[in-house]
Amino acid sequence: MLFSELYGCYFHTVSAVLAEAVQHTLTGERLRALVQRHAFAESGLTIPAALQTRWPLLKPDLSTPLRRAPSLPLTLLEQRWLKTLLQDPRIALFAPDPTGLEDVEPLFDLSDVVYFDRYLDGDPYTDPAYIAVFRRLLCAVQTHRRVQLLRTVRSGAVRSAECLPLRLEYSAKDDKFRLLTAGNRSCRTVNLANIRSCRLLEPVDPSGLREPARRLRTLTFRLTDERNALERALLHFSHFEKQTVRLDGRHYEVTLRYEKEDETELLIRVLSFGPMLRVTAPEDFVALVRTRLQRQLQLTAVPSPPREPPE
């Protein structure tokens, strides 16, 4: 919302058109193609004509009086927004370049944001050892290099493994990064916080890389659209592959596919909808919902006062 009117698609469309006009490569066909690529379909009827009349930036031969290609410098609002994002320790893991923002004041402080729907034991983003591991793995992903990892397993023991990093993933609910790998079935998915050290090995030909088959599961639930439940559900489950079917004016059936590693996070999201959402399949996920609700009921149950013995 902050930038809905700043440098929108029309600015980028006109900028692309004028950049070619400055180079004297703009033709009528190219003008229409640029408008179609950067703007909306109906813009092809208005922008080309406006550039020659209301905005006299193009001459009849499609040249321009401009001597230099237009630029879109950052506004102060955009600079303050970027400075705010650079406070995030997760973004700092990627070592962004803050040059030019030294004297810019952030829009707000990240401590002003309160998270109420995620775990509190997120990754140690400011720990030097964690940062070093993250950046080596990021380098391995970008350069297609194998790595040797020392990682802590569930038993608490430290194990060594060689694998090929494919990508880094972030879970918003868990507030954790994890690594998806190939070449070693024992560490196909690894939480970064469990990796003690990482050593870069030899590069691998990326043309032969194949991502391991995803262990996808299917969840089906029925949703009652009250208190804006449908819009919230589509937002909460936006990153899952899903199909939504309208049953009547207020009820919908949603089928989505998820990976086994995302099951706990998905369960938390499902429970957050309360009685507006009812899981219908599969039965093992229904059992997970029952177990979690029973546990919560036990934790919130108020013990009955002791009964006085009869006189």
mmCIF file of C-alpha atoms in Angstrom:
data_model
loop_
_atom_site.group_PDB
_atom_site.id
_atom_site.type_symbol
_atom_site.label_atom_id
_atom_site.label_comp_id
_atom_site.label_asym_id
_atom_site.label_seq_id
_atom_site.Cartn_x
_atom_site.Cartn_y
_atom_site.Cartn_z
ATOM 1 C CA MET A 1 0.000 0.000 0.000
ATOM 2 C CA LEU A 2 2.904 2.381 0.646
ATOM 3 C CA PHE A 3 4.015 2.229 -2.975
ATOM 4 C CA SER A 4 0.766 1.675 -4.879
ATOM 5 C CA GLU A 5 1.028 5.144 -6.463
ATOM 6 C CA LEU A 6 4.839 5.339 -6.625
ATOM 7 C CA TYR A 7 6.480 4.200 -9.832
ATOM 8 C CA GLY A 8 3.547 2.014 -10.825
ATOM 9 C CA CYS A 9 3.311 0.078 -14.078
ATOM 10 C CA TYR A 10 2.636 3.247 -16.112
ATOM 11 C CA PHE A 11 5.905 4.814 -14.951
ATOM 12 C CA HIS A 12 7.809 1.661 -15.899
ATOM 13 C CA THR A 13 5.994 1.417 -19.234
ATOM 14 C CA VAL A 14 6.779 4.989 -20.265
ATOM 15 C CA SER A 15 10.350 4.618 -18.984
ATOM 16 C CA ALA A 16 10.896 1.495 -21.144
ATOM 17 C CA VAL A 17 9.433 3.225 -24.208
ATOM 18 C CA LEU A 18 11.544 6.363 -23.793
ATOM 19 C CA ALA A 19 14.706 4.340 -23.128
ATOM 20 C CA GLU A 20 14.362 2.793 -26.601
ATOM 21 C CA ALA A 21 13.393 6.124 -28.165
ATOM 22 C CA VAL A 22 16.626 7.664 -26.858
ATOM 23 C CA GLN A 23 18.541 4.854 -28.585
ATOM 24 C CA HIS A 24 16.576 5.488 -31.824
ATOM 25 C CA THR A 25 15.391 1.850 -31.899
ATOM 26 C CA LEU A 26 11.702 2.461 -31.204
ATOM 27 C CA THR A 27 9.206 1.382 -33.869
ATOM 28 C CA GLY A 28 5.437 1.254 -33.848
ATOM 29 C CA GLU A 29 5.467 -2.503 -33.378
ATOM 30 C CA ARG A 30 8.032 -2.255 -30.592
ATOM 31 C CA LEU A 31 5.994 0.478 -28.880
ATOM 32 C CA ARG A 32 2.915 -1.734 -28.817
ATOM 33 C CA ALA A 33 4.936 -4.683 -27.549
ATOM 34 C CA LEU A 34 6.431 -2.660 -24.654
ATOM 35 C CA VAL A 35 3.032 -1.341 -23.611
ATOM 36 C CA GLN A 36 1.550 -4.835 -23.736
ATOM 37 C CA ARG A 37 4.414 -6.257 -21.657
ATOM 38 C CA HIS A 38 4.553 -3.615 -18.918
ATOM 39 C CA ALA A 39 0.985 -2.283 -18.679
ATOM 40 C CA PHE A 40 -2.587 -3.511 -18.902
ATOM 41 C CA ALA A 41 -4.288 -4.703 -22.074
ATOM 42 C CA GLU A 42 -6.409 -1.569 -22.513
ATOM 43 C CA SER A 43 -3.323 0.640 -22.083
ATOM 44 C CA GLY A 44 -2.403 -0.023 -25.699
ATOM 45 C CA LEU A 45 -5.237 2.306 -26.695
ATOM 46 C CA THR A 46 -4.165 5.218 -24.482
ATOM 47 C CA ILE A 47 -0.422 5.310 -23.724
ATOM 48 C CA PRO A 48 0.963 5.502 -27.321
ATOM 49 C CA ALA A 49 -1.397 8.366 -28.186
ATOM 50 C CA ALA A 50 -0.798 10.161 -24.886
ATOM 51 C CA LEU A 51 2.971 10.096 -25.416
ATOM 52 C CA GLN A 52 2.491 12.216 -28.557
ATOM 53 C CA THR A 53 -0.273 14.553 -27.324
ATOM 54 C CA ARG A 54 -0.900 14.994 -23.602
ATOM 55 C CA TRP A 55 2.665 13.950 -22.718
ATOM 56 C CA PRO A 56 4.724 15.381 -25.635
ATOM 57 C CA LEU A 57 7.604 12.963 -25.132
ATOM 58 C CA LEU A 58 7.478 11.279 -28.541
ATOM 59 C CA LYS A 59 7.645 12.921 -31.965
ATOM 60 C CA PRO A 60 5.637 11.625 -34.958
ATOM 61 C CA ASP A 61 8.681 9.621 -36.122
ATOM 62 C CA LEU A 62 8.857 8.015 -32.624
ATOM 63 C CA SER A 63 12.040 9.830 -31.664
ATOM 64 C CA THR A 64 12.148 11.792 -28.409
ATOM 65 C CA PRO A 65 13.395 15.245 -27.391
ATOM 66 C CA LEU A 66 15.038 13.621 -24.373
ATOM 67 C CA ARG A 67 18.816 13.272 -24.513
ATOM 68 C CA ARG A 68 19.142 10.649 -21.794
ATOM 69 C CA ALA A 69 17.145 7.585 -20.862
ATOM 70 C CA PRO A 70 14.812 8.265 -17.899
ATOM 71 C CA SER A 71 15.732 6.946 -14.485
ATOM 72 C CA LEU A 72 13.541 6.123 -11.500
ATOM 73 C CA PRO A 73 15.492 7.264 -8.443
ATOM 74 C CA LEU A 74 14.366 6.036 -5.057
ATOM 75 C CA THR A 75 11.993 8.330 -3.220
ATOM 76 C CA LEU A 76 12.606 9.169 0.436
ATOM 77 C CA LEU A 77 9.725 6.870 1.391
ATOM 78 C CA GLU A 78 11.326 3.963 -0.476
ATOM 79 C CA GLN A 79 14.704 4.681 1.123
ATOM 80 C CA ARG A 80 13.173 4.712 4.604
ATOM 81 C CA TRP A 81 11.376 1.424 3.855
ATOM 82 C CA LEU A 82 14.631 -0.195 2.702
ATOM 83 C CA LYS A 83 16.413 1.074 5.818
ATOM 84 C CA THR A 84 13.669 -0.546 7.901
ATOM 85 C CA LEU A 85 14.099 -3.878 6.116
ATOM 86 C CA LEU A 86 17.863 -3.772 6.639
ATOM 87 C CA GLN A 87 17.249 -3.918 10.397
ATOM 88 C CA ASP A 88 15.900 -7.453 9.986
ATOM 89 C CA PRO A 89 18.588 -9.983 11.051
ATOM 90 C CA ARG A 90 17.264 -12.478 8.490
ATOM 91 C CA ILE A 91 17.960 -10.027 5.664
ATOM 92 C CA ALA A 92 21.383 -9.319 7.164
ATOM 93 C CA LEU A 93 22.249 -12.991 6.527
ATOM 94 C CA PHE A 94 22.460 -12.155 2.797
ATOM 95 C CA ALA A 95 24.953 -9.314 3.449
ATOM 96 C CA PRO A 96 23.033 -6.574 1.574
ATOM 97 C CA ASP A 97 24.867 -3.399 0.623
ATOM 98 C CA PRO A 98 23.518 -0.437 2.684
ATOM 99 C CA THR A 99 25.492 2.169 0.715
ATOM 100 C CA GLY A 100 23.536 5.396 0.311
ATOM 101 C CA LEU A 101 21.204 4.760 3.252
ATOM 102 C CA GLU A 102 23.585 5.741 6.052
ATOM 103 C CA ASP A 103 21.750 9.002 6.911
ATOM 104 C CA VAL A 104 18.232 7.712 6.249
ATOM 105 C CA GLU A 105 15.858 7.255 9.181
ATOM 106 C CA PRO A 106 13.813 3.992 9.209
ATOM 107 C CA LEU A 107 10.041 4.203 8.977
ATOM 108 C CA PHE A 108 9.709 2.221 12.204
ATOM 109 C CA ASP A 109 11.671 -0.056 14.485
ATOM 110 C CA LEU A 110 11.286 -3.817 14.105
ATOM 111 C CA SER A 111 10.758 -4.107 17.864
ATOM 112 C CA ASP A 112 7.395 -2.393 17.246
ATOM 113 C CA VAL A 113 6.146 -5.532 15.456
ATOM 114 C CA VAL A 114 4.605 -8.195 17.705
ATOM 115 C CA TYR A 115 4.297 -11.750 16.342
ATOM 116 C CA PHE A 116 1.518 -13.813 17.889
ATOM 117 C CA ASP A 117 1.273 -16.763 15.488
ATOM 118 C CA ARG A 118 4.744 -18.307 15.394
ATOM 119 C CA TYR A 119 7.102 -20.230 17.656
ATOM 120 C CA LEU A 120 9.459 -18.354 19.957
ATOM 121 C CA ASP A 121 12.493 -20.611 19.414
ATOM 122 C CA GLY A 122 13.508 -19.245 15.999
ATOM 123 C CA ASP A 123 16.992 -19.581 14.550
ATOM 124 C CA PRO A 124 19.859 -17.614 16.183
ATOM 125 C CA TYR A 125 20.213 -15.135 13.312
ATOM 126 C CA THR A 126 22.794 -12.974 15.079
ATOM 127 C CA ASP A 127 25.089 -15.845 16.130
ATOM 128 C CA PRO A 128 28.424 -15.582 14.225
ATOM 129 C CA ALA A 129 28.654 -19.376 13.767
ATOM 130 C CA TYR A 130 25.114 -19.524 12.337
ATOM 131 C CA ILE A 131 25.845 -16.604 9.988
ATOM 132 C CA ALA A 132 29.027 -18.292 8.732
ATOM 133 C CA VAL A 133 27.180 -21.566 8.028
ATOM 134 C CA PHE A 134 24.314 -19.746 6.275
ATOM 135 C CA ARG A 135 26.614 -17.798 3.960
ATOM 136 C CA ARG A 136 28.683 -20.868 3.043
ATOM 137 C CA LEU A 137 25.498 -22.768 2.197
ATOM 138 C CA LEU A 138 24.177 -19.815 0.209
ATOM 139 C CA CYS A 139 27.450 -19.777 -1.742
ATOM 140 C CA ALA A 140 27.156 -23.542 -2.299
ATOM 141 C CA VAL A 141 23.602 -23.176 -3.652
ATOM 142 C CA GLN A 142 24.587 -20.344 -5.991
ATOM 143 C CA THR A 143 27.772 -22.032 -7.278
ATOM 144 C CA HIS A 144 26.464 -25.646 -7.281
ATOM 145 C CA ARG A 145 29.103 -26.998 -4.887
ATOM 146 C CA ARG A 146 28.950 -30.013 -2.648
ATOM 147 C CA VAL A 147 29.454 -29.484 1.090
ATOM 148 C CA GLN A 148 30.510 -31.463 4.122
ATOM 149 C CA LEU A 149 28.283 -30.842 7.122
ATOM 150 C CA LEU A 150 28.658 -31.503 10.807
ATOM 151 C CA ARG A 151 25.122 -31.579 12.179
ATOM 152 C CA THR A 152 23.298 -32.519 15.352
ATOM 153 C CA VAL A 153 20.744 -35.323 14.926
ATOM 154 C CA ARG A 154 17.691 -36.057 17.055
ATOM 155 C CA SER A 155 19.615 -38.218 19.500
ATOM 156 C CA GLY A 156 21.920 -35.290 20.241
ATOM 157 C CA ALA A 157 24.908 -36.886 18.540
ATOM 158 C CA VAL A 158 26.965 -34.999 15.951
ATOM 159 C CA ARG A 159 27.171 -36.646 12.532
ATOM 160 C CA SER A 160 29.163 -35.839 9.388
ATOM 161 C CA ALA A 161 27.553 -35.968 5.953
ATOM 162 C CA GLU A 162 28.359 -34.901 2.411
ATOM 163 C CA CYS A 163 25.553 -33.583 0.234
ATOM 164 C CA LEU A 164 24.677 -31.140 -2.522
ATOM 165 C CA PRO A 165 22.650 -28.071 -1.358
ATOM 166 C CA LEU A 166 19.731 -27.321 -3.689
ATOM 167 C CA ARG A 167 17.940 -24.442 -1.987
ATOM 168 C CA LEU A 168 17.294 -22.680 1.296
ATOM 169 C CA GLU A 169 13.725 -22.470 2.595
ATOM 170 C CA TYR A 170 12.203 -20.322 5.352
ATOM 171 C CA SER A 171 9.248 -21.270 7.558
ATOM 172 C CA ALA A 172 7.345 -18.224 8.841
ATOM 173 C CA LYS A 173 5.557 -20.213 11.554
ATOM 174 C CA ASP A 174 8.718 -21.876 12.879
ATOM 175 C CA ASP A 175 10.892 -18.807 12.189
ATOM 176 C CA LYS A 176 13.607 -21.162 10.930
ATOM 177 C CA PHE A 177 15.626 -21.776 7.777
ATOM 178 C CA ARG A 178 16.137 -25.271 6.421
ATOM 179 C CA LEU A 179 18.301 -26.705 3.679
ATOM 180 C CA LEU A 180 17.028 -28.992 0.936
ATOM 181 C CA THR A 181 19.799 -31.270 -0.360
ATOM 182 C CA ALA A 182 20.492 -34.065 -2.818
ATOM 183 C CA GLY A 183 22.967 -36.930 -2.819
ATOM 184 C CA ASN A 184 22.435 -38.114 0.764
ATOM 185 C CA ARG A 185 19.126 -39.631 1.848
ATOM 186 C CA SER A 186 19.993 -39.309 5.540
ATOM 187 C CA CYS A 187 20.015 -35.491 5.373
ATOM 188 C CA ARG A 188 17.561 -34.631 2.632
ATOM 189 C CA THR A 189 16.141 -31.750 4.710
ATOM 190 C CA VAL A 190 18.232 -30.166 7.459
ATOM 191 C CA ASN A 191 17.399 -27.350 9.874
ATOM 192 C CA LEU A 192 20.186 -24.785 9.681
ATOM 193 C CA ALA A 193 20.262 -24.383 13.462
ATOM 194 C CA ASN A 194 21.344 -28.039 13.701
ATOM 195 C CA ILE A 195 24.394 -27.535 11.462
ATOM 196 C CA ARG A 196 27.563 -27.007 13.472
ATOM 197 C CA SER A 197 29.952 -26.400 10.579
ATOM 198 C CA CYS A 198 30.017 -26.400 6.787
ATOM 199 C CA ARG A 199 32.946 -26.978 4.433
ATOM 200 C CA LEU A 200 32.743 -26.236 0.720
ATOM 201 C CA LEU A 201 33.801 -29.065 -1.603
ATOM 202 C CA GLU A 202 34.066 -29.481 -5.375
ATOM 203 C CA PRO A 203 31.589 -27.901 -7.830
ATOM 204 C CA VAL A 204 29.010 -30.049 -9.637
ATOM 205 C CA ASP A 205 27.688 -29.754 -13.185
ATOM 206 C CA PRO A 206 24.255 -28.090 -12.692
ATOM 207 C CA SER A 207 22.836 -29.607 -15.896
ATOM 208 C CA GLY A 208 22.603 -32.985 -14.186
ATOM 209 C CA LEU A 209 20.956 -31.765 -10.990
ATOM 210 C CA ARG A 210 17.601 -33.295 -10.152
ATOM 211 C CA GLU A 211 15.612 -32.248 -7.117
ATOM 212 C CA PRO A 212 14.497 -35.213 -4.977
ATOM 213 C CA ALA A 213 10.894 -36.281 -5.372
ATOM 214 C CA ARG A 214 8.712 -34.282 -2.999
ATOM 215 C CA ARG A 215 6.838 -36.255 -0.363
ATOM 216 C CA LEU A 216 3.496 -34.571 -0.921
ATOM 217 C CA ARG A 217 0.400 -35.269 1.141
ATOM 218 C CA THR A 218 -3.180 -34.131 0.582
ATOM 219 C CA LEU A 219 -5.424 -32.329 3.069
ATOM 220 C CA THR A 220 -9.123 -31.621 2.544
ATOM 221 C CA PHE A 221 -11.213 -29.329 4.719
ATOM 222 C CA ARG A 222 -14.546 -27.528 4.603
ATOM 223 C CA LEU A 223 -14.652 -23.827 5.339
ATOM 224 C CA THR A 224 -17.544 -21.687 6.529
ATOM 225 C CA ASP A 225 -17.116 -18.140 5.244
ATOM 226 C CA GLU A 226 -17.880 -16.153 8.399
ATOM 227 C CA ARG A 227 -15.799 -13.284 9.796
ATOM 228 C CA ASN A 228 -13.907 -13.085 6.509
ATOM 229 C CA ALA A 229 -12.719 -16.705 6.885
ATOM 230 C CA LEU A 230 -12.387 -17.395 3.152
ATOM 231 C CA GLU A 231 -10.117 -14.429 2.479
ATOM 232 C CA ARG A 232 -7.997 -15.268 5.532
ATOM 233 C CA ALA A 233 -7.726 -18.919 4.464
ATOM 234 C CA LEU A 234 -6.615 -18.044 0.944
ATOM 235 C CA LEU A 235 -3.958 -15.784 2.450
ATOM 236 C CA HIS A 236 -2.790 -18.286 5.098
ATOM 237 C CA PHE A 237 -2.528 -21.145 2.611
ATOM 238 C CA SER A 238 -1.402 -19.067 -0.386
ATOM 239 C CA HIS A 239 1.949 -20.875 -0.783
ATOM 240 C CA PHE A 240 0.346 -24.343 -0.983
ATOM 241 C CA GLU A 241 -0.845 -25.958 -4.196
ATOM 242 C CA LYS A 242 -4.619 -26.078 -3.715
ATOM 243 C CA GLN A 243 -8.069 -26.297 -5.277
ATOM 244 C CA THR A 244 -11.089 -24.471 -3.873
ATOM 245 C CA VAL A 245 -14.670 -25.511 -4.691
ATOM 246 C CA ARG A 246 -17.739 -23.498 -3.699
ATOM 247 C CA LEU A 247 -20.416 -25.721 -2.179
ATOM 248 C CA ASP A 248 -23.036 -23.017 -1.544
ATOM 249 C CA GLY A 249 -23.201 -19.349 -0.575
ATOM 250 C CA ARG A 250 -21.216 -19.781 2.656
ATOM 251 C CA HIS A 251 -19.366 -23.085 2.434
ATOM 252 C CA TYR A 252 -16.268 -24.113 0.492
ATOM 253 C CA GLU A 253 -14.221 -27.281 0.163
ATOM 254 C CA VAL A 254 -10.454 -26.795 -0.081
ATOM 255 C CA THR A 255 -7.974 -29.486 -1.096
ATOM 256 C CA LEU A 256 -4.311 -28.652 -0.750
ATOM 257 C CA ARG A 257 -1.009 -30.516 -1.039
ATOM 258 C CA TYR A 258 1.818 -30.133 1.438
ATOM 259 C CA GLU A 259 5.130 -31.680 2.323
ATOM 260 C CA LYS A 260 5.551 -33.851 5.402
ATOM 261 C CA GLU A 261 8.023 -31.362 6.890
ATOM 262 C CA ASP A 262 5.280 -28.676 6.839
ATOM 263 C CA GLU A 263 2.726 -30.764 8.736
ATOM 264 C CA THR A 264 3.176 -29.123 12.160
ATOM 265 C CA GLU A 265 3.008 -25.625 10.681
ATOM 266 C CA LEU A 266 -0.081 -26.564 8.658
ATOM 267 C CA LEU A 267 -1.753 -28.025 11.749
ATOM 268 C CA ILE A 268 -1.257 -24.751 13.646
ATOM 269 C CA ARG A 269 -2.743 -22.764 10.777
ATOM 270 C CA VAL A 270 -5.750 -25.073 10.531
ATOM 271 C CA LEU A 271 -6.466 -24.805 14.257
ATOM 272 C CA SER A 272 -6.286 -21.005 14.131
ATOM 273 C CA PHE A 273 -9.609 -20.953 12.217
ATOM 274 C CA GLY A 274 -11.523 -22.616 15.053
ATOM 275 C CA PRO A 275 -15.045 -23.816 14.199
ATOM 276 C CA MET A 276 -14.930 -22.104 10.778
ATOM 277 C CA LEU A 277 -12.781 -24.938 9.418
ATOM 278 C CA ARG A 278 -13.413 -28.708 9.633
ATOM 279 C CA VAL A 279 -10.862 -31.222 8.340
ATOM 280 C CA THR A 280 -12.512 -34.084 6.437
ATOM 281 C CA ALA A 281 -9.478 -36.031 5.127
ATOM 282 C CA PRO A 282 -7.110 -37.741 5.602
ATOM 283 C CA GLU A 283 -7.989 -39.554 8.805
ATOM 284 C CA ASP A 284 -4.463 -39.337 10.255
ATOM 285 C CA PHE A 285 -4.577 -35.523 10.024
ATOM 286 C CA VAL A 286 -8.010 -35.555 11.660
ATOM 287 C CA ALA A 287 -6.416 -37.559 14.472
ATOM 288 C CA LEU A 288 -3.691 -34.930 14.819
ATOM 289 C CA VAL A 289 -6.364 -32.237 15.197
ATOM 290 C CA ARG A 290 -8.186 -34.264 17.857
ATOM 291 C CA THR A 291 -4.980 -34.936 19.794
ATOM 292 C CA ARG A 292 -3.950 -31.273 19.760
ATOM 293 C CA LEU A 293 -7.422 -30.106 20.848
ATOM 294 C CA GLN A 294 -7.536 -32.652 23.665
ATOM 295 C CA ARG A 295 -4.123 -31.505 24.862
ATOM 296 C CA GLN A 296 -5.221 -27.877 24.824
ATOM 297 C CA LEU A 297 -8.398 -28.790 26.709
ATOM 298 C CA GLN A 298 -6.352 -30.510 29.405
ATOM 299 C CA LEU A 299 -4.064 -27.501 29.745
ATOM 300 C CA THR A 300 -6.934 -25.036 30.050
ATOM 301 C CA ALA A 301 -9.255 -27.158 32.191
ATOM 302 C CA VAL A 302 -10.040 -25.601 35.568
ATOM 303 C CA PRO A 303 -9.761 -28.173 38.370
ATOM 304 C CA SER A 304 -12.925 -28.670 40.408
ATOM 305 C CA PRO A 305 -12.759 -27.434 43.991
ATOM 306 C CA PRO A 306 -12.378 -30.238 46.573
ATOM 307 C CA ARG A 307 -15.644 -31.444 47.967
ATOM 308 C CA GLU A 308 -16.138 -31.087 51.696
ATOM 309 C CA PRO A 309 -16.787 -34.332 53.512
ATOM 310 C CA PRO A 310 -20.357 -34.734 54.778
ATOM 311 C CA GLU A 311 -20.893 -33.906 58.462
#
